[in-house]
Short mmCIF file of C-alpha atoms in Angstrom, two decimals:
data_model
loop_
_atom_site.label_atom_id
_atom_site.label_comp_id
_atom_site.label_asym_id
_atom_site.label_seq_id
_atom_site.Cartn_x
_atom_site.Cartn_y
_atom_site.Cartn_z
CA MET A 1 104.90 85.84 87.88
CA ILE A 2 107.34 86.64 90.69
CA ALA A 3 109.22 89.90 90.12
CA TYR A 4 111.52 91.98 92.26
CA CYS A 5 111.08 95.70 92.80
CA THR A 6 113.79 97.98 91.46
CA ASN A 7 113.12 100.72 94.02
CA VAL A 8 115.99 99.07 95.93
CA HIS A 9 118.43 100.52 93.38
CA PRO A 10 116.85 103.75 92.09
CA ALA A 11 118.29 106.20 89.58
CA PRO A 12 117.31 109.79 88.71
CA ASP A 13 117.27 109.48 84.90
CA LEU A 14 116.84 106.90 82.16
CA PRO A 15 120.55 106.24 81.53
CA GLY A 16 120.91 105.73 85.28
CA VAL A 17 117.97 103.31 85.33
CA LEU A 18 119.59 101.22 82.59
CA ALA A 19 122.96 101.33 84.32
CA GLN A 20 121.39 100.08 87.55
CA LEU A 21 119.67 97.27 85.66
CA ASP A 22 123.02 96.28 84.17
CA ARG A 23 124.67 96.43 87.57
CA HIS A 24 122.03 94.47 89.46
CA ALA A 25 119.11 93.00 87.48
CA VAL A 26 121.20 91.33 84.80
CA ARG A 27 123.44 89.82 87.48
CA VAL A 28 120.35 88.53 89.33
CA ARG A 29 119.00 86.94 86.15
CA GLU A 30 122.34 85.29 85.45
CA ALA A 31 122.66 84.07 89.04
CA LEU A 32 119.25 82.42 88.74
CA GLY A 33 120.15 80.85 85.40
CA ALA A 34 117.01 82.36 83.86
CA ASP A 35 116.46 83.46 80.27
CA THR A 36 114.18 86.25 81.44
CA LEU A 37 113.65 88.03 84.74
CA PRO A 38 110.42 89.85 85.67
CA LEU A 39 110.87 93.27 87.23
CA GLY A 40 108.61 95.38 89.40
CA LEU A 41 109.90 98.58 87.84
CA TRP A 42 110.17 101.89 89.69
CA LEU A 43 110.55 105.07 87.65
CA PRO A 44 110.98 108.55 89.15
CA ALA A 45 108.31 111.01 88.03
CA PRO A 46 110.44 112.91 85.44
CA VAL A 47 111.51 109.64 83.77
CA ALA A 48 107.94 108.30 83.67
CA HIS A 49 106.71 111.59 82.19
CA GLY A 50 109.42 111.67 79.52
CA LEU A 51 108.62 108.13 78.43
CA ALA A 52 104.87 108.76 78.49
CA GLU A 53 105.31 111.75 76.18
CA ASP A 54 107.45 109.91 73.62
CA VAL A 55 106.25 106.66 72.07
CA SER A 56 109.58 106.12 70.31
CA ALA A 57 111.39 106.46 73.64
CA ARG A 58 109.06 103.87 75.17
CA ARG A 59 109.77 101.45 72.33
CA ALA A 60 113.50 102.03 72.65
CA PHE A 61 113.31 101.45 76.41
CA GLY A 62 111.34 98.25 75.83
CA ALA A 63 114.03 97.09 73.42
CA GLU A 64 116.73 97.84 75.99
CA LEU A 65 114.86 95.73 78.56
CA ALA A 66 114.40 92.87 76.12
CA ALA A 67 118.09 92.93 75.20
CA ARG A 68 118.88 92.37 78.87
CA GLY A 69 116.36 89.55 79.26
CA LEU A 70 114.10 91.67 81.49
CA THR A 71 110.31 91.92 81.43
CA VAL A 72 107.88 94.30 83.13
CA SER A 73 104.26 93.57 84.06
CA THR A 74 104.06 95.73 87.18
CA LEU A 75 105.20 99.18 88.27
CA ASN A 76 105.65 100.44 91.80
CA ALA A 77 104.31 104.00 91.71
CA PHE A 78 104.23 104.53 95.50
CA PRO A 79 107.50 106.52 95.82
CA TYR A 80 107.36 109.62 93.59
CA GLY A 81 110.88 110.95 94.08
CA ASP A 82 114.22 109.97 95.58
CA PHE A 83 113.53 106.92 97.73
CA HIS A 84 117.09 106.65 98.98
CA GLU A 85 117.91 110.17 100.09
CA GLU A 86 119.44 110.56 103.54
CA VAL A 87 116.07 110.92 105.28
CA VAL A 88 112.84 109.75 103.61
CA LYS A 89 110.40 109.07 106.50
CA HIS A 90 107.06 110.85 105.78
CA LYS A 91 108.27 112.28 102.45
CA VAL A 92 107.38 109.01 100.75
CA TYR A 93 103.67 109.86 101.14
CA PHE A 94 103.97 113.01 99.01
CA PRO A 95 102.46 114.03 96.71
CA THR A 96 99.23 112.64 98.13
CA TRP A 97 96.17 111.63 96.14
CA THR A 98 94.79 115.14 96.70
CA ASP A 99 97.66 116.58 94.64
CA PRO A 100 97.29 116.64 90.82
CA ARG A 101 100.93 115.55 90.50
CA ARG A 102 100.03 112.14 91.95
CA LEU A 103 97.33 111.61 89.35
CA GLU A 104 99.57 112.71 86.48
CA TYR A 105 102.44 110.50 87.66
CA THR A 106 100.14 107.49 87.83
CA LYS A 107 98.76 108.21 84.36
CA ASP A 108 102.30 108.44 83.03
CA CYS A 109 103.18 105.11 84.64
CA ALA A 110 100.10 103.50 83.09
CA THR A 111 101.00 104.80 79.63
CA VAL A 112 104.53 103.44 79.95
CA LEU A 113 103.43 100.09 81.33
CA ALA A 114 100.85 99.54 78.60
CA ASP A 115 103.67 99.55 76.05
CA LEU A 116 106.04 97.40 78.12
CA LEU A 117 103.73 94.48 78.87
CA PRO A 118 105.09 91.16 77.62
CA ASP A 119 102.91 88.93 75.45
CA SER A 120 102.43 86.57 78.40
CA ALA A 121 100.86 89.21 80.67
CA ALA A 122 97.09 89.09 81.16
CA TYR A 123 97.18 92.57 82.68
CA GLY A 124 99.50 95.23 84.03
CA SER A 125 99.50 96.46 87.62
CA ILE A 126 100.53 99.71 89.29
CA SER A 127 100.78 99.90 93.07
CA THR A 128 100.18 103.23 94.80
CA LEU A 129 100.05 104.79 98.23
CA PRO A 130 96.99 104.56 100.56
CA LEU A 131 95.92 108.15 99.77
CA ALA A 132 98.19 109.90 102.30
CA TRP A 133 99.56 109.81 105.80
CA ARG A 134 96.60 109.90 108.18
CA GLU A 135 97.09 113.51 109.32
CA PRO A 136 95.95 115.94 108.15
CA TRP A 137 93.03 114.40 106.25
CA THR A 138 89.69 116.16 105.82
CA LEU A 139 86.38 115.52 104.09
CA MET A 140 87.57 117.89 101.38
CA ASP A 141 90.71 115.80 100.95
CA ASP A 142 88.58 112.67 100.73
CA GLY A 143 86.48 114.24 98.01
CA ALA A 144 89.57 115.31 96.05
CA ALA A 145 91.03 111.81 96.24
CA THR A 146 87.74 110.28 95.13
CA ALA A 147 87.63 112.58 92.12
CA ALA A 148 91.24 111.77 91.23
CA LEU A 149 90.50 108.05 91.41
CA ALA A 150 87.50 108.51 89.11
CA GLU A 151 89.61 110.44 86.58
CA LEU A 152 92.33 107.81 86.66
CA THR A 153 89.76 105.07 86.13
CA ARG A 154 88.45 106.84 83.02
CA PHE A 155 92.01 107.11 81.77
CA LEU A 156 92.73 103.42 82.39
CA ARG A 157 89.50 102.44 80.66
CA GLU A 158 90.60 104.24 77.50
CA LEU A 159 94.11 102.76 77.35
CA PRO A 160 94.41 100.44 74.34
CA GLY A 161 95.39 96.82 74.74
CA ARG A 162 95.31 94.69 77.84
CA PRO A 163 94.01 96.25 81.06
CA VAL A 164 96.31 98.20 83.36
CA LYS A 165 95.01 98.07 86.93
CA LEU A 166 95.62 100.25 89.98
CA ALA A 167 96.54 98.50 93.24
CA VAL A 168 95.99 100.60 96.37
CA GLU A 169 98.40 99.59 99.12
CA PRO A 170 97.25 99.96 102.76
CA GLU A 171 100.04 100.83 105.18
CA PRO A 172 100.14 101.33 108.96
CA GLY A 173 99.72 104.97 109.94
CA CYS A 174 98.14 106.06 106.66
CA VAL A 175 94.58 107.10 105.83
CA LEU A 176 94.05 103.52 104.69
CA ASP A 177 95.92 101.89 107.56
CA THR A 178 94.67 98.31 107.19
CA VAL A 179 93.10 96.04 104.61
CA ALA A 180 89.75 96.73 106.27
CA ASP A 181 90.26 100.47 105.79
CA ALA A 182 91.14 100.03 102.12
CA VAL A 183 88.19 97.73 101.49
CA GLY A 184 85.85 100.17 103.22
CA TRP A 185 87.10 103.10 101.16
CA LEU A 186 87.23 101.37 97.77
CA ALA A 187 84.03 99.29 97.92
CA GLY A 188 81.30 101.12 96.01
CA ARG A 189 83.75 103.85 95.00
CA ALA A 190 86.17 102.02 92.69
CA ASP A 191 85.60 100.12 89.45
CA PRO A 192 86.57 96.59 90.53
CA GLU A 193 87.64 95.76 86.98
CA LEU A 194 90.40 98.35 87.11
CA VAL A 195 91.05 99.18 90.77
CA GLY A 196 91.84 96.80 93.61
CA LEU A 197 94.35 96.27 96.38
CA CYS A 198 98.07 95.79 96.64
CA LEU A 199 98.56 93.39 99.54
CA ASP A 200 101.92 94.19 101.09
CA THR A 201 102.45 91.25 103.41
CA CYS A 202 104.86 93.16 105.68
CA HIS A 203 102.15 95.79 106.27
CA LEU A 204 99.58 93.02 106.72
CA ALA A 205 101.74 91.29 109.32
CA VAL A 206 102.43 94.51 111.23
CA SER A 207 98.68 95.01 111.63
CA PHE A 208 98.41 91.51 113.19
CA ALA A 209 95.59 90.70 110.76
CA ASP A 210 94.84 87.11 109.84
CA PRO A 211 96.14 86.79 106.25
CA VAL A 212 93.52 84.33 104.99
CA ALA A 213 90.66 86.29 106.56
CA ALA A 214 92.04 89.49 105.04
CA VAL A 215 92.07 87.97 101.56
CA GLU A 216 88.54 86.66 102.01
CA SER A 217 87.30 90.08 103.17
CA ILE A 218 88.54 91.59 99.92
CA ARG A 219 86.68 88.98 97.88
CA ARG A 220 83.47 89.44 99.87
CA ALA A 221 83.56 93.16 99.10
CA GLY A 222 83.65 92.44 95.38
CA LEU A 223 87.22 93.66 95.06
CA SER A 224 90.38 91.89 93.95
CA ILE A 225 94.01 91.70 94.94
CA VAL A 226 95.71 93.12 91.89
CA LYS A 227 99.20 92.66 93.27
CA VAL A 228 101.00 91.13 96.26
CA GLN A 229 104.17 92.71 97.54
CA ALA A 230 106.03 89.76 99.00
CA SER A 231 107.66 91.16 102.10
CA ALA A 232 108.31 90.20 105.70
CA ALA A 233 108.19 92.28 108.87
CA LEU A 234 110.54 92.13 111.83
CA GLU A 235 109.08 90.48 114.95
CA VAL A 236 110.27 90.38 118.55
CA ALA A 237 108.32 88.22 120.99
CA GLU A 238 109.62 89.88 124.17
CA PRO A 239 110.45 93.52 123.43
CA GLY A 240 110.56 94.36 127.12
CA THR A 241 113.63 92.26 127.82
CA GLU A 242 117.07 93.78 127.49
CA GLU A 243 117.98 91.21 124.86
CA GLY A 244 114.85 91.91 122.83
CA ARG A 245 115.19 95.67 123.11
CA LEU A 246 118.83 95.70 122.04
CA ALA A 247 118.19 93.35 119.13
CA VAL A 248 115.32 95.34 117.64
CA ALA A 249 117.00 98.69 118.33
CA ALA A 250 119.70 97.76 115.81
CA TYR A 251 117.09 98.27 113.07
CA GLY A 252 116.15 101.80 114.14
CA GLU A 253 117.93 103.59 111.28
CA PRO A 254 117.11 107.20 110.27
CA ARG A 255 116.14 106.91 106.59
CA TYR A 256 112.76 105.14 106.63
CA LEU A 257 109.71 105.16 108.85
CA HIS A 258 109.46 101.92 110.85
CA GLN A 259 105.97 101.75 112.32
CA VAL A 260 105.55 99.41 115.30
CA ARG A 261 102.49 97.52 116.53
CA GLU A 262 102.14 95.65 119.84
CA ASN A 263 99.65 92.79 120.01
CA ALA A 264 98.11 93.54 123.41
CA PRO A 265 95.09 91.59 124.76
CA GLY A 266 92.89 94.69 124.66
CA GLY A 267 93.79 95.53 121.07
CA VAL A 268 96.74 96.38 118.87
CA LEU A 269 98.79 99.32 120.17
CA ALA A 270 100.60 101.64 117.78
CA ALA A 271 103.75 103.73 117.50
CA ASP A 272 104.64 105.63 114.34
CA ASP A 273 108.37 104.84 114.41
CA LEU A 274 110.73 102.48 116.19
CA PRO A 275 112.50 105.08 118.39
CA GLU A 276 109.09 106.32 119.55
CA ALA A 277 107.95 102.78 120.38
CA PHE A 278 110.58 102.41 123.09
CA HIS A 279 109.01 105.35 124.94
CA THR A 280 105.29 104.92 124.25
CA LEU A 281 104.52 101.20 124.07
CA PRO A 282 104.39 99.00 127.20
CA ALA A 283 106.55 96.29 125.54
CA GLU A 284 104.69 93.58 127.42
CA HIS A 285 103.53 91.68 124.32
CA PRO A 286 104.98 90.86 120.88
CA TRP A 287 105.98 93.66 118.53
CA ARG A 288 105.98 93.68 114.76
CA VAL A 289 108.03 96.34 113.04
CA HIS A 290 107.64 97.79 109.55
CA PHE A 291 111.11 96.90 108.42
CA HIS A 292 111.21 94.79 105.27
CA VAL A 293 113.65 91.98 106.05
CA PRO A 294 115.04 89.61 103.40
CA LEU A 295 112.72 86.70 102.76
CA HIS A 296 115.42 84.02 102.84
CA ALA A 297 117.38 85.24 105.86
CA VAL A 298 116.11 84.60 109.39
CA PRO A 299 117.06 87.58 111.61
CA PRO A 300 119.37 86.82 114.54
CA ALA A 301 117.64 85.60 117.71
CA PRO A 302 115.62 86.73 119.58
CA LEU A 303 114.19 88.32 116.42
CA THR A 304 112.12 86.50 113.81
CA SER A 305 110.37 87.51 110.60
CA THR A 306 106.79 87.08 109.40
CA THR A 307 107.32 84.93 106.31
CA ASP A 308 104.54 82.67 107.61
CA VAL A 309 102.08 85.52 106.98
CA LEU A 310 103.46 85.93 103.46
CA VAL A 311 103.16 82.24 102.61
CA ALA A 312 99.58 82.04 103.95
CA ALA A 313 98.51 85.18 102.11
CA VAL A 314 99.92 84.11 98.74
CA ALA A 315 98.33 80.66 99.10
CA ALA A 316 94.95 82.37 99.56
CA VAL A 317 95.07 84.79 96.60
CA ASP A 318 93.82 83.97 93.12
CA PRO A 319 96.30 82.16 90.84
CA GLY A 320 97.96 84.47 88.36
CA THR A 321 98.10 87.44 90.75
CA HIS A 322 101.23 89.54 90.33
CA VAL A 323 103.80 89.00 93.08
CA GLU A 324 106.64 91.46 93.61
CA VAL A 325 109.44 90.89 96.10
CA GLU A 326 109.94 94.31 97.69
CA THR A 327 112.81 94.43 100.15
CA TYR A 328 113.81 98.05 99.61
CA THR A 329 115.77 98.15 102.89
CA TRP A 330 118.92 96.32 101.76
CA THR A 331 120.94 99.55 101.90
CA VAL A 332 120.08 100.10 105.58
CA LEU A 333 120.02 96.45 106.67
CA PRO A 334 122.52 95.57 109.40
CA GLY A 335 125.19 93.32 107.95
CA ALA A 336 123.84 93.38 104.38
CA GLY A 337 126.09 91.87 101.73
CA ASP A 338 126.14 92.19 97.95
CA LEU A 339 122.80 93.49 96.64
CA ALA A 340 122.48 91.32 93.53
CA ASP A 341 123.40 88.19 95.49
CA GLY A 342 120.81 89.08 98.11
CA ILE A 343 118.04 89.68 95.59
CA ALA A 344 118.83 86.42 93.83
CA ALA A 345 118.65 84.55 97.15
CA GLU A 346 115.27 86.14 97.92
CA LEU A 347 113.90 85.14 94.53
CA ARG A 348 115.09 81.57 94.98
CA TRP A 349 113.26 81.49 98.31
CA ALA A 350 110.14 82.99 96.73
CA HIS A 351 110.09 80.45 93.90
CA GLN A 352 110.51 77.62 96.41
CA HIS A 353 107.84 78.79 98.87
CA LEU A 354 105.37 80.83 96.79
CA ALA A 355 105.42 79.60 93.21
CA ALA A 356 102.59 77.08 93.68
CA GLY A 357 100.33 79.86 94.96
CA VAL A 358 100.92 82.21 92.03
CA ALA A 359 100.90 79.80 89.10
CA ALA A 360 98.20 80.65 86.60
#
């Protein structure tokens, strides 16, 4: 299954969600010539709660999806609220896993997803944030998050039907910054039947981790990759040159946080956002930037993207793992064209380069 994530065209209410699907998802399906199109659905918290409280509304929503030739096996429950307001930055990490609202939102998403799963789905997946941004984070916070995870696991265990699994998504700068951090926190704490990792391959690339070794480390810990977010980071080999600096600076927009890592000989150096990187990093070695760039479109030289990391990671995961194309940055991408055309082009690329790795 290769889906695309609808957080790229969010809406505040259910009629708006359906209107956005008509405007974009149906056009993507038609452009691909497909009878059905898998979605990685994003629902704002009030919509998820309303559907979770009303079984008839869930059934009606499922019928609306089916009428449009759309299926849902995975939800992206990382953003809680408006993911396209003027400035998002650190807001995307709230509420954290210490806040009861995060637990309730995730339960609501699980209830909705359990009723939306197509007959072909072996399981449902829900991706979520890596606990919180790294600061502030205390032992008390860690205990609260552990308790919330345990309560969610009990809830998932009692859901009827096929399993719905939580996928924790490490991200640079967060409490669980890397795959190693996520493995260390989840191993021995999470039920591996119901909780695993979401491997965002842009985040993985930014950390300069080896993709195959990262996948193997998850297996060795007795955990699984529940979901892959197929994404590519921005890379500049020589950020210290005027050409390199000007090229990457064009991506320094104000809405999202664009963490930067420099692959220095003594270890990976970090900056929390692209404007900061120009002042704090030496720019003597390659940079990777947390900016999800379209999978099919090579950025203009001297920039490149990290689709090689994506391809290697997907080839290493277990067949049948959910894959969700998540380029949420189309609206802030320099020179972006029509959204539905762009998503369709990404999915064509994904089916050409990734399908063999995800086939069940």
